PDB file of N, CA and C in Angstrom:
ATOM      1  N   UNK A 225     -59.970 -24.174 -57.385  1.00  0.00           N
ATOM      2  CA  UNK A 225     -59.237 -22.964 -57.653  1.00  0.00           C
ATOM      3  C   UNK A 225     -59.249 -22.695 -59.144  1.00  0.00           C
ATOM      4  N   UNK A 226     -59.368 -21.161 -59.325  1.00  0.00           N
ATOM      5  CA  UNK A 226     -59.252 -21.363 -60.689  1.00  0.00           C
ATOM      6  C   UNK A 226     -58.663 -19.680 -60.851  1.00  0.00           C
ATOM      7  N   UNK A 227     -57.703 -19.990 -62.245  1.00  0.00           N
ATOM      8  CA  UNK A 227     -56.528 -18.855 -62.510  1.00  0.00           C
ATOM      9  C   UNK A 227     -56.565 -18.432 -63.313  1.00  0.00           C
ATOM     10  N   UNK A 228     -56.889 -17.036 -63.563  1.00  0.00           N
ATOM     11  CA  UNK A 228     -57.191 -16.014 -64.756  1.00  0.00           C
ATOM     12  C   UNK A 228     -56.710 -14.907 -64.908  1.00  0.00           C
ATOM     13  N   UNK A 229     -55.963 -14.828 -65.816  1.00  0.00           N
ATOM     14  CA  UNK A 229     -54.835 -13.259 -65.501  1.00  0.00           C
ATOM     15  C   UNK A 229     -55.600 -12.090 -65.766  1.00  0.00           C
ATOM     16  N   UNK A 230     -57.156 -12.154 -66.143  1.00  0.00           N
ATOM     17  CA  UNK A 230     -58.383 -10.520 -65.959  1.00  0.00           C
ATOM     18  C   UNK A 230     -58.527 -10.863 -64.468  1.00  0.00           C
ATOM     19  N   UNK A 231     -58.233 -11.801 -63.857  1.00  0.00           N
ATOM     20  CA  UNK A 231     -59.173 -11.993 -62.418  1.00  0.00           C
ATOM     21  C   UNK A 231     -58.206 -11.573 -61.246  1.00  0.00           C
ATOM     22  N   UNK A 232     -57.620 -11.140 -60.733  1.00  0.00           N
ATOM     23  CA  UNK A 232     -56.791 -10.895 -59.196  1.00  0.00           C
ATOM     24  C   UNK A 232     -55.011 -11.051 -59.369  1.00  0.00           C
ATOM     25  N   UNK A 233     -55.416 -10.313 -61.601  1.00  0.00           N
ATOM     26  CA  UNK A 233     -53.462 -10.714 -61.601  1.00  0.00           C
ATOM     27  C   UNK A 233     -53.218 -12.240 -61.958  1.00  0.00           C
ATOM     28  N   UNK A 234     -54.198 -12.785 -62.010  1.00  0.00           N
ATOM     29  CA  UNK A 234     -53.725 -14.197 -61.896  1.00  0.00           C
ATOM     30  C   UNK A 234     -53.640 -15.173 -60.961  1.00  0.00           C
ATOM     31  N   UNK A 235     -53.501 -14.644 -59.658  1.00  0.00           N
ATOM     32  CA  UNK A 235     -53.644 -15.559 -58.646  1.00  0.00           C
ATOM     33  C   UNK A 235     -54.720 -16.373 -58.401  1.00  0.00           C
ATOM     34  N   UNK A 236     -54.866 -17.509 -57.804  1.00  0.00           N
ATOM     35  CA  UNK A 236     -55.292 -18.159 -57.781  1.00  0.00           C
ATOM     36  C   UNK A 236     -56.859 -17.884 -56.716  1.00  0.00           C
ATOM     37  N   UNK A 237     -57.796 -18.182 -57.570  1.00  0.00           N
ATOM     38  CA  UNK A 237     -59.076 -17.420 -56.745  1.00  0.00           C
ATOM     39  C   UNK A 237     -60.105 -18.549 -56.624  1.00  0.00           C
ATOM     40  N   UNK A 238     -61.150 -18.756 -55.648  1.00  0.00           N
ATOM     41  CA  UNK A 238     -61.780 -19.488 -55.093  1.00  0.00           C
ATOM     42  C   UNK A 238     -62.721 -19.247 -56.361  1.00  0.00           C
ATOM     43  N   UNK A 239     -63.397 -20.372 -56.893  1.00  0.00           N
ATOM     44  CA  UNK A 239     -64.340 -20.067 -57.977  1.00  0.00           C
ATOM     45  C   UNK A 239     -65.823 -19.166 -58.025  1.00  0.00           C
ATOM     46  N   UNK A 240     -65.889 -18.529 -59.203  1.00  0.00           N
ATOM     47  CA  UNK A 240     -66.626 -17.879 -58.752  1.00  0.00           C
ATOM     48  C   UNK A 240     -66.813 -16.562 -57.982  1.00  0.00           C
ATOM     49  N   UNK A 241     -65.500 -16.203 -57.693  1.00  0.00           N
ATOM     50  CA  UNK A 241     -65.489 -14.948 -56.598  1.00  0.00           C
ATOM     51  C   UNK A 241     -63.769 -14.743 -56.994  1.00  0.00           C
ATOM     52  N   UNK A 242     -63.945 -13.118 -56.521  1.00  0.00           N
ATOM     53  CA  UNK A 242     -62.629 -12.648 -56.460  1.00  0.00           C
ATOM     54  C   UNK A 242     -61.440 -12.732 -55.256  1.00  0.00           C
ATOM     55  N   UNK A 243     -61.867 -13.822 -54.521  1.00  0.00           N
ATOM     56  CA  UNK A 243     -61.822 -14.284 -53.178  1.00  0.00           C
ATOM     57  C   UNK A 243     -60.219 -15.137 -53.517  1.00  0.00           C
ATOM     58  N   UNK A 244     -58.815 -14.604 -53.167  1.00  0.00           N
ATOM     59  CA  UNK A 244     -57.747 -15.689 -53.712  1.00  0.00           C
ATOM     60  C   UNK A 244     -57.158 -16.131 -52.219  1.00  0.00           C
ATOM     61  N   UNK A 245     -56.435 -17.385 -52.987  1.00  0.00           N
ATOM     62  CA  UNK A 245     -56.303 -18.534 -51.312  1.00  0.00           C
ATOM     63  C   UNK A 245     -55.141 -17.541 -50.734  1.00  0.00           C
ATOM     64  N   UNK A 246     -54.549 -17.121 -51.081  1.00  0.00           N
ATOM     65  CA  UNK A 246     -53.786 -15.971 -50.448  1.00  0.00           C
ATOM     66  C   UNK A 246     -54.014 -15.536 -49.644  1.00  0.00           C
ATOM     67  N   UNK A 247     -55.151 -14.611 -49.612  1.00  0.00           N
ATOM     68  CA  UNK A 247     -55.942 -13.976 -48.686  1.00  0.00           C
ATOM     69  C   UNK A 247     -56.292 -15.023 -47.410  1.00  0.00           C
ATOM     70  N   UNK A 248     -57.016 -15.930 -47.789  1.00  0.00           N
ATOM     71  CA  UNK A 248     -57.717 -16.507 -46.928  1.00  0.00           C
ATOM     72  C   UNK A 248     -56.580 -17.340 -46.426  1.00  0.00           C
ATOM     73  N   UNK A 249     -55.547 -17.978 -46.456  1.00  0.00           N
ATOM     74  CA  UNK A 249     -54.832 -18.516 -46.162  1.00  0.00           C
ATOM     75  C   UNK A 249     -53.473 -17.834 -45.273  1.00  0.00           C
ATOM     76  N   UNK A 250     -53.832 -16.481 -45.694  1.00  0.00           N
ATOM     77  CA  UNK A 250     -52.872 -15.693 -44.813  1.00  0.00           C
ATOM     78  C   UNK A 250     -53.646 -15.105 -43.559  1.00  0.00           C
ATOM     79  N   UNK A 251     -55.252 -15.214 -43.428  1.00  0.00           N
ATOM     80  CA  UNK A 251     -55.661 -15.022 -42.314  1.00  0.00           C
ATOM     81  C   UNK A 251     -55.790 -15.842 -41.288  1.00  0.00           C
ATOM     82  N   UNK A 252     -55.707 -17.032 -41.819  1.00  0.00           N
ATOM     83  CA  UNK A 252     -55.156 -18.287 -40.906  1.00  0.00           C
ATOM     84  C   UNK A 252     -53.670 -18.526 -40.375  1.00  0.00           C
ATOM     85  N   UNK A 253     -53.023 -17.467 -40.220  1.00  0.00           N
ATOM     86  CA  UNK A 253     -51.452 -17.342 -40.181  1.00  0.00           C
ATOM     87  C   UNK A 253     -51.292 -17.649 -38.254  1.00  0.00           C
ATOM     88  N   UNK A 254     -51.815 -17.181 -37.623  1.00  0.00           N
ATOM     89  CA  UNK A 254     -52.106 -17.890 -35.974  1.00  0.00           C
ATOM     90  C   UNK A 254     -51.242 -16.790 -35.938  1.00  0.00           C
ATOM     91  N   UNK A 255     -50.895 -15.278 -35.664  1.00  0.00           N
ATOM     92  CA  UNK A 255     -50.513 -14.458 -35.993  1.00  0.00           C
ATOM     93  C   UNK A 255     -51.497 -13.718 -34.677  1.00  0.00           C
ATOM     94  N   UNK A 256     -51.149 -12.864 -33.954  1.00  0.00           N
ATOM     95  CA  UNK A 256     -52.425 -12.185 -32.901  1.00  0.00           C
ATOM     96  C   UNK A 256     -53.411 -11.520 -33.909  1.00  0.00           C
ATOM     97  N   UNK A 257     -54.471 -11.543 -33.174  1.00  0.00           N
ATOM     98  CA  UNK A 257     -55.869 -10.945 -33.967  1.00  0.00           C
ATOM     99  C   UNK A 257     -55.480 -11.629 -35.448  1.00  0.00           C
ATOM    100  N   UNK A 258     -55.444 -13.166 -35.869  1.00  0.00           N
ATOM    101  CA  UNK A 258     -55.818 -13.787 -36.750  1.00  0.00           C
ATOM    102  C   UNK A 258     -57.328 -14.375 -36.654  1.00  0.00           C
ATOM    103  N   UNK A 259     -57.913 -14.336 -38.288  1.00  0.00           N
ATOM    104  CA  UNK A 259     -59.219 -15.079 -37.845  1.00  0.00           C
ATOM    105  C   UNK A 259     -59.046 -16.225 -37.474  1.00  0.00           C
ATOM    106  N   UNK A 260     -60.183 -16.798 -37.149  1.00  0.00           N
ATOM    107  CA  UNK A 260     -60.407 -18.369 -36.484  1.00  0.00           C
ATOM    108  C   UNK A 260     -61.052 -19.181 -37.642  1.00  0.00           C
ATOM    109  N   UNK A 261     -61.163 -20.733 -38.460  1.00  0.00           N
ATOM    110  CA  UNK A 261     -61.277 -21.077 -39.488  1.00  0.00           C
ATOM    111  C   UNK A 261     -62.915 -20.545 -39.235  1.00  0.00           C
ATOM    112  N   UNK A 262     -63.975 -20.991 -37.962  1.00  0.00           N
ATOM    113  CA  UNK A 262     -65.075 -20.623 -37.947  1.00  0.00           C
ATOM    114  C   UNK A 262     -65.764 -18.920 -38.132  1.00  0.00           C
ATOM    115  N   UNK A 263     -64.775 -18.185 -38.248  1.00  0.00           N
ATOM    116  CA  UNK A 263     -65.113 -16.679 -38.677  1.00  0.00           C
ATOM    117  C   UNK A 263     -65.063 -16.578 -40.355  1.00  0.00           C
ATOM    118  N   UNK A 264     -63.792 -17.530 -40.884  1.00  0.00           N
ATOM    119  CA  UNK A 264     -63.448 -17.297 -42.043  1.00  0.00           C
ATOM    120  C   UNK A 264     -65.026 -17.687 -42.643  1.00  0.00           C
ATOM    121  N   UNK A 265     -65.372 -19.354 -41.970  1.00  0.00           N
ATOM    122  CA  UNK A 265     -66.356 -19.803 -42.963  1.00  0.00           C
ATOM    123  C   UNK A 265     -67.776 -19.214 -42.803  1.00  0.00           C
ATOM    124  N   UNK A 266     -67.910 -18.480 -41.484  1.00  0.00           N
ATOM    125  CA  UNK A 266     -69.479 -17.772 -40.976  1.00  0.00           C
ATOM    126  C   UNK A 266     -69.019 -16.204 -42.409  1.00  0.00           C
ATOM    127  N   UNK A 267     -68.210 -15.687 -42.628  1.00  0.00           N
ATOM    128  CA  UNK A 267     -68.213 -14.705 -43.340  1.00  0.00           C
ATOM    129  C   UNK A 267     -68.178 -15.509 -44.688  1.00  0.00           C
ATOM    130  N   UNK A 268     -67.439 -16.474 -45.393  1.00  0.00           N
ATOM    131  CA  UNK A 268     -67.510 -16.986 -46.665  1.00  0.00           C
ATOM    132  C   UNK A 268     -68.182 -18.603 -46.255  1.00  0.00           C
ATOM    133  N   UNK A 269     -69.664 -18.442 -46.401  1.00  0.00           N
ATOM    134  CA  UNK A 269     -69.930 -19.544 -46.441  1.00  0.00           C
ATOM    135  C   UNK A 269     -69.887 -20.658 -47.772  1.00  0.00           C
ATOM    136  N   UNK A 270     -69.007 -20.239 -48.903  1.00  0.00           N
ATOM    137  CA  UNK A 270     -69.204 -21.062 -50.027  1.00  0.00           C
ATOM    138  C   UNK A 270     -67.803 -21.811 -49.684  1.00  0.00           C
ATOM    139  N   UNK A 271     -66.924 -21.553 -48.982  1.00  0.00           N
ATOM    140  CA  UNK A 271     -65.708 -21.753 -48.379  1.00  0.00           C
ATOM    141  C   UNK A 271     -66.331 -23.061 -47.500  1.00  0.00           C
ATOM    142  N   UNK A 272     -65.355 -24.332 -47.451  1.00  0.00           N
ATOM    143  CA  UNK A 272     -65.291 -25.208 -47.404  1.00  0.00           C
ATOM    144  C   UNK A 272     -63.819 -25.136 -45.968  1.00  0.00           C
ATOM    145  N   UNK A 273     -63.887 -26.869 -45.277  1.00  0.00           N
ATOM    146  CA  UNK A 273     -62.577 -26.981 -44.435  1.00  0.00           C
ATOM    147  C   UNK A 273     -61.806 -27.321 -45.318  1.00  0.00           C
ATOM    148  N   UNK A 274     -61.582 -27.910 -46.443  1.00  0.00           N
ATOM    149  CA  UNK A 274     -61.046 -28.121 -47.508  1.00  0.00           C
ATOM    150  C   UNK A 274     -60.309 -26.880 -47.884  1.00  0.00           C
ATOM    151  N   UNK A 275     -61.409 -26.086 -48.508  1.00  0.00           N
ATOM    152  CA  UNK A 275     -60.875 -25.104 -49.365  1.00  0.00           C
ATOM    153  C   UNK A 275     -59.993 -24.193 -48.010  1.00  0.00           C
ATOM    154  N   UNK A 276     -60.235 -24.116 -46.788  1.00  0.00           N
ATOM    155  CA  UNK A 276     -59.101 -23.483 -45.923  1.00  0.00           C
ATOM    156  C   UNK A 276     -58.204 -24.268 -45.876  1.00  0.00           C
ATOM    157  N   UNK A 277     -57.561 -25.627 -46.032  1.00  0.00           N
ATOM    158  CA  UNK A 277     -56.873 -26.257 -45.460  1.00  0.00           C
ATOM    159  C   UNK A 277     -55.899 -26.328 -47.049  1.00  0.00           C
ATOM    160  N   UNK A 278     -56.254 -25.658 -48.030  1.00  0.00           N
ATOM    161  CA  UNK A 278     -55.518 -25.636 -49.218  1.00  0.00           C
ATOM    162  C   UNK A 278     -54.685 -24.111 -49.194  1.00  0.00           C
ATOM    163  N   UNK A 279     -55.765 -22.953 -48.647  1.00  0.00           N
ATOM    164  CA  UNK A 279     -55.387 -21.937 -48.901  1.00  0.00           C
ATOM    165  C   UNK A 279     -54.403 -21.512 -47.796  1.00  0.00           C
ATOM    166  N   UNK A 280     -54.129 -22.350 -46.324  1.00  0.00           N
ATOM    167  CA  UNK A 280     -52.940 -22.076 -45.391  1.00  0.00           C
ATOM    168  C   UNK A 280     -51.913 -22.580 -46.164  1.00  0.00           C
ATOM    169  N   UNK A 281     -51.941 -23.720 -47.296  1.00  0.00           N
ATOM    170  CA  UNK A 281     -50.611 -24.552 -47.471  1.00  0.00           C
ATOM    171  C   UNK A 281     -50.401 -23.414 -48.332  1.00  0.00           C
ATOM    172  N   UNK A 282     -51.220 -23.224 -49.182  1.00  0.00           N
ATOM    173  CA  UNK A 282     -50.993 -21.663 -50.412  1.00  0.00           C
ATOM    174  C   UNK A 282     -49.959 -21.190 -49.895  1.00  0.00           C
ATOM    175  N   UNK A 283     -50.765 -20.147 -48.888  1.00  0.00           N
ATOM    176  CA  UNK A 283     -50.015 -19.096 -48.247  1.00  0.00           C
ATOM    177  C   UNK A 283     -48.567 -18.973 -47.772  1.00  0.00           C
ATOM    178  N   UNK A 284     -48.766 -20.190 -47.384  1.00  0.00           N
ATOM    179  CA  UNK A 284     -47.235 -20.809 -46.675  1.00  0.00           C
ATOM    180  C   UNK A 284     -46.345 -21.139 -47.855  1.00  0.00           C
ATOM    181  N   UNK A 285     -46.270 -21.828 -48.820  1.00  0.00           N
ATOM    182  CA  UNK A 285     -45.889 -22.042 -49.774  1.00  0.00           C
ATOM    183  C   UNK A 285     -45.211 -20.879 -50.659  1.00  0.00           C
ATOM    184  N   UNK A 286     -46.118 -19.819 -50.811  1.00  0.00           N
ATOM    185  CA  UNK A 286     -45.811 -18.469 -51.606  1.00  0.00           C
ATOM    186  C   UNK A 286     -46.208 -17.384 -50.978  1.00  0.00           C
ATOM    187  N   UNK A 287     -44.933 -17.010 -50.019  1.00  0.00           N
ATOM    188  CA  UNK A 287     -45.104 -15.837 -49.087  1.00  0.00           C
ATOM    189  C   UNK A 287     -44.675 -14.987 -49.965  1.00  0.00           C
ATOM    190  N   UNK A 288     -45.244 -13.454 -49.565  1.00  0.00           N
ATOM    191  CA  UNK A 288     -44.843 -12.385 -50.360  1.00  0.00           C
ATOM    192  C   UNK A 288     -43.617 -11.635 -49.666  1.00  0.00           C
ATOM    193  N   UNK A 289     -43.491 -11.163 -50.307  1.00  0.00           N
ATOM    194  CA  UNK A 289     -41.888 -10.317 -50.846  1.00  0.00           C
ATOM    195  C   UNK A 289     -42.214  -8.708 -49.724  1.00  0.00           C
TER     196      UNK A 289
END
């Protein structure tokens, strides 16, 4: 992860891309019509089970307002 306040505000973004665990971690929410981890990683293949299994705790961690 890496955090740059020119890059997405600051939030925390998958390297390399404007891609933040936010996002990806809130589409793993098991929520109806949530993605499945295998959609997340067939669409972001630089995305790792790792890097999903950081960006659900993200999400969960710092829900928005």
């Amino acid at each position: 992860m890496t955090e740059d306040p020119s890059i997405m505000g600051g939030e925390p973004v998958f390297p390399n891309s404007r891609l933040t665990a936010y996002h990806i971690g809130s589409m793993l929410d098991h929520s109806p019509g949530a993605a499945t981890e295998a959609e997340i990683l067939e669409d972001y293949p630089f995305l790792s089970e790792q890097d999903l299994r950081f960006a659900q705790v993200y999400a969960r961690s710092n829900p928005r307002a």
